[in-house]
Short mmCIF file of C-alpha atoms in Angstrom, two decimals:
data_model
loop_
_atom_site.label_atom_id
_atom_site.label_comp_id
_atom_site.label_asym_id
_atom_site.label_seq_id
_atom_site.Cartn_x
_atom_site.Cartn_y
_atom_site.Cartn_z
CA MET A 1 -13.04 151.56 223.11
CA THR A 2 -12.48 153.43 219.81
CA GLY A 3 -10.54 156.33 218.75
CA THR A 4 -6.81 157.05 219.22
CA VAL A 5 -4.45 156.28 222.03
CA LEU A 6 -1.59 158.63 223.08
CA GLN A 7 1.29 156.38 223.59
CA LEU A 8 4.46 157.71 225.29
CA GLY A 9 7.78 156.02 224.93
CA SER A 10 10.78 155.94 227.37
CA ARG A 11 12.30 159.00 225.87
CA GLU A 12 9.07 161.02 226.11
CA VAL A 13 8.62 160.25 229.83
CA TRP A 14 12.03 161.53 230.53
CA ARG A 15 11.54 164.74 228.48
CA ALA A 16 8.27 165.23 230.50
CA LEU A 17 10.22 164.88 233.66
CA ASP A 18 12.55 167.89 232.42
CA VAL A 19 9.56 170.16 232.41
CA ILE A 20 7.83 169.13 235.73
CA ASP A 21 8.98 169.23 239.12
CA PRO A 22 8.97 165.64 240.12
CA VAL A 23 10.60 165.97 243.51
CA ALA A 24 7.65 168.28 244.62
CA THR A 25 5.19 165.88 243.05
CA MET A 26 6.61 162.89 244.85
CA ALA A 27 6.78 164.65 248.21
CA GLU A 28 3.17 165.47 248.08
CA PHE A 29 2.31 162.10 247.02
CA LEU A 30 4.00 160.63 250.16
CA ILE A 31 2.73 163.08 252.45
CA ASP A 32 -0.88 162.87 251.31
CA ARG A 33 -0.75 159.11 251.31
CA THR A 34 0.51 159.12 255.05
CA VAL A 35 -2.12 161.64 256.18
CA GLY A 36 -4.88 159.80 254.56
CA ARG A 37 -3.63 156.18 255.18
CA ALA A 38 -6.16 153.40 255.98
CA GLY A 39 -4.36 150.18 255.63
CA HIS A 40 -1.82 152.33 253.55
CA ASP A 41 -4.41 153.04 250.77
CA SER A 42 -3.14 155.62 248.35
CA ARG A 43 -5.11 158.82 248.08
CA SER A 44 -4.32 159.08 244.39
CA ARG A 45 -7.14 159.87 242.12
CA GLY A 46 -5.74 157.82 239.37
CA ARG A 47 -4.39 154.17 238.92
CA LEU A 48 -2.33 152.49 236.45
CA ILE A 49 -3.65 149.19 234.60
CA SER A 50 -1.77 146.79 232.52
CA TRP A 51 -2.34 147.44 228.94
CA SER A 52 -1.88 145.47 225.68
CA ASP A 53 -2.50 145.86 222.17
CA THR A 54 -1.05 144.92 218.77
CA ALA A 55 0.76 148.48 218.43
CA SER A 56 2.50 147.76 221.74
CA ASN A 57 4.80 145.31 220.08
CA GLY A 58 5.20 143.43 223.35
CA THR A 59 6.34 146.35 225.27
CA GLY A 60 5.15 146.49 228.80
CA LEU A 61 2.72 149.27 228.80
CA VAL A 62 0.26 150.76 231.46
CA LEU A 63 -2.91 152.75 230.99
CA LEU A 64 -3.52 155.71 233.06
CA ASP A 65 -6.83 155.73 234.36
CA HIS A 66 -7.43 159.19 235.86
CA PRO A 67 -10.71 161.32 236.00
CA ASP A 68 -8.80 164.31 234.46
CA VAL A 69 -7.33 162.31 231.56
CA THR A 70 -8.97 163.11 228.25
CA GLY A 71 -8.89 160.05 226.02
CA THR A 72 -6.43 157.24 226.52
CA CYS A 73 -2.95 157.49 227.42
CA VAL A 74 -0.53 154.63 227.88
CA LEU A 75 3.05 154.73 229.22
CA PRO A 76 6.11 152.24 229.46
CA ALA A 77 5.88 150.53 232.92
CA GLU A 78 9.70 150.07 233.48
CA THR A 79 10.49 153.66 232.59
CA LEU A 80 7.75 154.62 235.04
CA ARG A 81 9.26 152.51 237.65
CA SER A 82 12.86 153.73 236.85
CA SER A 83 11.73 157.41 237.05
CA GLN A 84 10.12 156.71 240.40
CA ALA A 85 13.03 155.21 241.97
CA VAL A 86 15.33 158.06 240.86
CA VAL A 87 13.03 160.74 241.92
CA LEU A 88 12.71 159.39 245.39
CA ALA A 89 16.54 159.22 245.35
CA ALA A 90 16.44 162.95 244.63
CA VAL A 91 13.78 163.61 247.48
CA ALA A 92 16.04 161.76 249.82
CA ALA A 93 19.12 163.49 248.94
CA ARG A 94 17.51 166.88 249.42
CA GLU A 95 16.20 165.98 252.85
CA MET A 96 19.06 164.05 254.22
CA LEU A 97 22.38 165.49 252.74
CA VAL A 98 24.29 167.48 255.31
CA SER A 99 24.75 170.98 253.88
CA GLY A 100 27.74 171.64 251.72
CA GLY A 101 29.17 170.54 248.25
CA VAL A 102 27.97 167.21 247.12
CA THR A 103 30.23 164.61 245.36
CA MET A 104 27.97 161.91 243.86
CA ALA A 105 28.42 158.40 242.79
CA VAL A 106 25.85 156.65 240.55
CA ILE A 107 25.89 152.83 240.31
CA GLY A 108 23.59 151.45 237.55
CA PRO A 109 23.40 150.14 234.06
CA PRO A 110 24.51 152.52 231.31
CA ALA A 111 21.05 152.36 229.66
CA ASP A 112 19.41 154.06 232.78
CA THR A 113 22.19 155.92 234.14
CA GLU A 114 21.82 158.86 231.47
CA PRO A 115 18.41 159.95 232.12
CA GLN A 116 18.40 159.35 235.84
CA LEU A 117 21.71 161.24 236.34
CA SER A 118 19.89 164.09 234.34
CA VAL A 119 17.12 164.09 237.00
CA LEU A 120 19.47 163.96 239.98
CA ALA A 121 21.65 166.73 238.61
CA ARG A 122 18.68 168.96 238.15
CA HIS A 123 17.03 168.45 241.48
CA VAL A 124 19.87 167.66 243.96
CA PRO A 125 21.65 170.99 244.76
CA ASP A 126 25.23 171.71 245.14
CA ILE A 127 26.52 168.70 243.22
CA SER A 128 30.19 169.27 242.17
CA HIS A 129 31.22 166.13 240.76
CA VAL A 130 29.70 162.92 239.51
CA ALA A 131 31.28 159.41 239.19
CA VAL A 132 29.37 157.01 236.96
CA CYS A 133 30.36 153.34 237.58
CA SER A 134 30.60 151.47 234.30
CA ASP A 135 31.92 148.01 233.48
CA ARG A 136 33.05 149.39 230.03
CA PRO A 137 34.46 152.72 230.86
CA ASP A 138 36.32 153.06 227.59
CA LEU A 139 32.93 153.89 226.07
CA ASP A 140 31.02 157.03 226.14
CA GLU A 141 28.17 155.81 228.69
CA VAL A 142 26.99 159.27 229.31
CA GLY A 143 25.36 160.90 226.45
CA ALA A 144 26.29 164.19 224.89
CA GLU A 145 23.30 165.91 225.93
CA THR A 146 23.66 164.99 229.62
CA ALA A 147 27.36 165.53 229.60
CA GLU A 148 26.60 169.14 228.46
CA GLN A 149 23.97 169.61 231.11
CA LEU A 150 26.52 168.65 233.59
CA GLU A 151 29.17 171.09 232.11
CA LYS A 152 26.81 174.07 232.11
CA SER A 153 25.78 173.41 235.73
CA GLY A 154 29.51 173.41 236.61
CA ILE A 155 29.42 169.70 237.60
CA GLY A 156 32.59 167.53 236.84
CA LEU A 157 32.06 164.09 235.25
CA SER A 158 34.05 160.85 235.48
CA VAL A 159 33.31 157.35 234.33
CA VAL A 160 35.17 154.71 236.24
CA SER A 161 35.42 150.89 236.19
CA THR A 162 34.96 149.95 239.87
CA VAL A 163 32.72 150.58 242.59
CA ALA A 164 35.54 151.54 245.00
CA ASP A 165 36.83 154.18 242.42
CA ALA A 166 33.17 155.40 242.01
CA VAL A 167 32.40 155.97 245.71
CA PHE A 168 36.03 157.25 246.72
CA GLY A 169 35.43 160.75 248.26
CA ALA A 170 31.61 160.60 247.60
CA ASN A 171 29.25 161.70 249.99
CA LEU A 172 26.21 160.80 248.07
CA VAL A 173 26.04 157.23 246.58
CA VAL A 174 22.86 156.26 244.68
CA THR A 175 22.47 152.79 243.30
CA THR A 176 19.80 152.01 240.73
CA ASP A 177 20.45 148.58 239.75
CA HIS A 178 23.76 146.83 241.28
CA SER A 179 23.18 143.52 239.54
CA ARG A 180 26.07 144.01 237.43
CA PHE A 181 28.41 145.48 240.08
CA ALA A 182 27.56 142.67 242.82
CA LYS A 183 31.37 141.70 243.09
CA GLY A 184 32.46 145.27 243.74
CA LEU A 185 29.68 146.03 246.11
CA ALA A 186 30.44 142.94 248.08
CA GLY A 187 34.09 144.11 248.51
CA LEU A 188 32.87 147.53 249.69
CA ARG A 189 33.42 148.47 253.33
CA ILE A 190 32.08 151.35 255.28
CA GLY A 191 35.56 152.56 255.53
CA ASN A 192 35.69 153.05 251.83
CA LEU A 193 32.93 155.74 252.23
CA ALA A 194 33.39 159.40 253.24
CA ARG A 195 32.11 160.21 256.77
CA GLY A 196 28.74 161.74 256.58
CA ALA A 197 28.08 159.85 253.35
CA LEU A 198 24.27 159.31 252.53
CA LEU A 199 23.79 155.89 250.53
CA VAL A 200 20.42 155.57 248.69
CA ASN A 201 19.50 152.14 247.42
CA ALA A 202 16.97 152.70 244.68
CA SER A 203 17.65 149.24 243.11
CA GLY A 204 14.48 147.52 244.81
CA THR A 205 16.92 144.43 245.76
CA ASP A 206 19.14 144.42 248.99
CA LEU A 207 22.77 145.49 249.04
CA PRO A 208 25.25 143.20 250.65
CA ALA A 209 24.53 142.80 254.23
CA GLU A 210 28.21 143.29 255.43
CA LEU A 211 27.64 146.86 254.19
CA VAL A 212 24.08 147.34 255.30
CA ASP A 213 24.87 146.09 258.82
CA HIS A 214 27.61 148.41 259.59
CA VAL A 215 25.98 151.84 258.55
CA ASP A 216 25.07 154.18 261.45
CA GLU A 217 21.53 154.75 260.60
CA VAL A 218 18.74 153.32 258.36
CA TYR A 219 15.76 154.97 256.87
CA VAL A 220 13.19 154.08 254.43
CA ASP A 221 10.94 156.09 252.17
CA ASP A 222 7.54 155.16 253.79
CA LEU A 223 7.23 153.30 257.12
CA GLY A 224 3.85 152.04 255.86
CA LEU A 225 5.63 149.74 253.34
CA VAL A 226 7.78 147.90 255.95
CA ASP A 227 5.15 145.14 256.45
CA HIS A 228 4.72 144.62 252.61
CA HIS A 229 8.69 143.87 252.43
CA PRO A 230 9.38 141.25 255.09
CA ASP A 231 12.00 139.83 252.69
CA ARG A 232 14.02 142.82 252.45
CA HIS A 233 17.17 142.65 254.81
CA VAL A 234 16.64 146.02 256.50
CA VAL A 235 13.11 145.13 257.38
CA ALA A 236 13.88 141.63 258.60
CA THR A 237 16.74 142.96 260.94
CA SER A 238 14.47 145.80 262.18
CA LEU A 239 11.56 143.35 262.91
CA ALA A 240 14.15 141.04 264.60
CA ALA A 241 15.55 143.93 266.84
CA ARG A 242 12.05 144.70 267.87
CA ALA A 243 10.94 141.18 268.63
CA ALA A 244 14.17 140.68 270.79
CA GLY A 245 13.47 143.69 272.87
CA THR A 246 9.70 142.70 273.22
CA ALA A 247 10.68 139.21 274.35
CA THR A 248 13.55 140.30 276.85
CA GLY A 249 11.92 143.47 277.97
CA ARG A 250 15.10 145.46 277.00
CA LEU A 251 14.01 148.87 276.15
CA GLY A 252 17.30 149.79 274.91
CA ILE A 253 17.15 147.66 271.79
CA GLU A 254 16.22 149.77 269.20
CA PRO A 255 14.53 148.92 265.88
CA ARG A 256 17.05 149.10 262.87
CA ILE A 257 14.95 151.46 260.98
CA ALA A 258 15.01 155.02 262.42
CA GLY A 259 12.31 156.81 260.49
CA ASP A 260 11.14 157.52 256.94
CA LEU A 261 11.16 160.31 254.28
CA VAL A 262 7.68 161.24 255.39
CA GLN A 263 8.81 162.20 258.93
CA LEU A 264 11.70 164.23 257.28
CA LEU A 265 9.11 166.02 254.88
CA THR A 266 6.76 166.79 257.62
CA GLY A 267 9.34 167.95 260.27
CA ARG A 268 8.45 165.08 262.78
CA HIS A 269 12.06 163.76 262.64
CA ALA A 270 13.93 167.02 263.44
CA ASP A 271 17.11 165.35 264.51
CA ARG A 272 17.68 163.78 261.15
CA ARG A 273 21.15 162.79 261.44
CA ARG A 274 24.62 163.55 262.93
CA SER A 275 27.03 165.04 260.55
CA GLY A 276 29.41 162.29 260.76
CA ASP A 277 27.08 159.38 260.46
CA ILE A 278 26.93 157.17 257.11
CA VAL A 279 23.31 156.66 256.51
CA LEU A 280 21.37 154.34 254.24
CA MET A 281 18.03 155.20 252.80
CA GLU A 282 16.31 152.09 251.66
CA LEU A 283 13.65 152.79 249.06
CA LEU A 284 11.20 150.04 249.62
CA GLY A 285 8.60 151.74 247.08
CA GLY A 286 11.23 152.85 244.58
CA HIS A 287 9.71 150.48 241.83
CA GLU A 288 6.05 151.12 242.37
CA LEU A 289 3.99 152.45 239.74
CA ASN A 290 2.90 155.85 240.60
CA ALA A 291 -0.17 157.15 238.98
CA ASP A 292 0.29 160.89 240.37
CA LEU A 293 3.86 160.95 238.62
CA ALA A 294 2.30 159.48 235.59
CA TYR A 295 -0.51 162.08 235.37
CA ARG A 296 1.92 164.94 235.68
CA ILE A 297 3.90 163.31 232.80
CA TYR A 298 0.57 162.98 230.87
CA GLU A 299 -0.09 166.69 231.49
CA VAL A 300 3.13 167.76 229.80
CA ALA A 301 2.35 165.49 226.89
CA ALA A 302 -1.13 166.69 226.33
CA HIS A 303 0.10 170.21 226.00
CA THR A 304 3.04 169.62 223.78
CA SER A 305 3.93 167.19 221.05
CA LEU A 306 5.20 164.61 223.09
CA GLY A 307 4.21 160.88 222.34
CA VAL A 308 2.38 159.38 219.18
CA ARG A 309 -1.33 158.96 218.36
CA ILE A 310 -2.08 155.29 217.30
CA ALA A 311 -5.39 153.84 216.30
CA ASN A 312 -7.11 151.80 219.10
#
């Protein structure tokens, strides 16, 4: 392969997400994949392939293989995963939040919080306040650009040191990576959450079982992914409930997982939720590499000055 490679960095990926509508892209992807499912094969026209080159300096990059891509484009894998998770969280919030004002708590590492918060603020309507949980709240964890975006949108911002303070009064809680806040989450109880709260776990790892087992309802992003994640707590408990019902003939035993985002997007789960329920949305596919989203990012880069051209 000769010529040049269009290489996008983390900042360019997030910049491109400012231009496109990633929520619409993700919703279309979920619906298309389900409609055309055959063993949960994706209908995406593209794929992402691990890519390495001396110019990558050891950074985890993936090459976008898509019939409509001219030349070669590579993107940072971890940033794509991070953006996929937060876009799915935005889809979940738009579909499942009870109408009215939104007070949001975001739990994740400072390096990821700022760009993810920017996506959530743009695509989740009616946010009035955001609390960011940081283990170093004395520092300016939210950059000036994002803080200005929030201010212009009329969204209040606070940076707090504990999970309990972050979720106090919040009706939307998004966890993008809770490894640094495990102790605070372990001590969190359902009673600490506002009634009617939506808890979106976009971290790719389990929340404390004590918390998960006491929510009123559990949803996932795509039921087709359940069999691929038997180690996840919500999947194991759902399968156990289903097996218990089969073994005893007790039809009243319901599976733990009530439905998925695709059912909500297509109107096949019309009831959605009771207004006072605390609901967990577990994103099983939050850290997948999504070629559809990567292609939309590439489209922006191809028509702007995003990214750099490097010799291949």
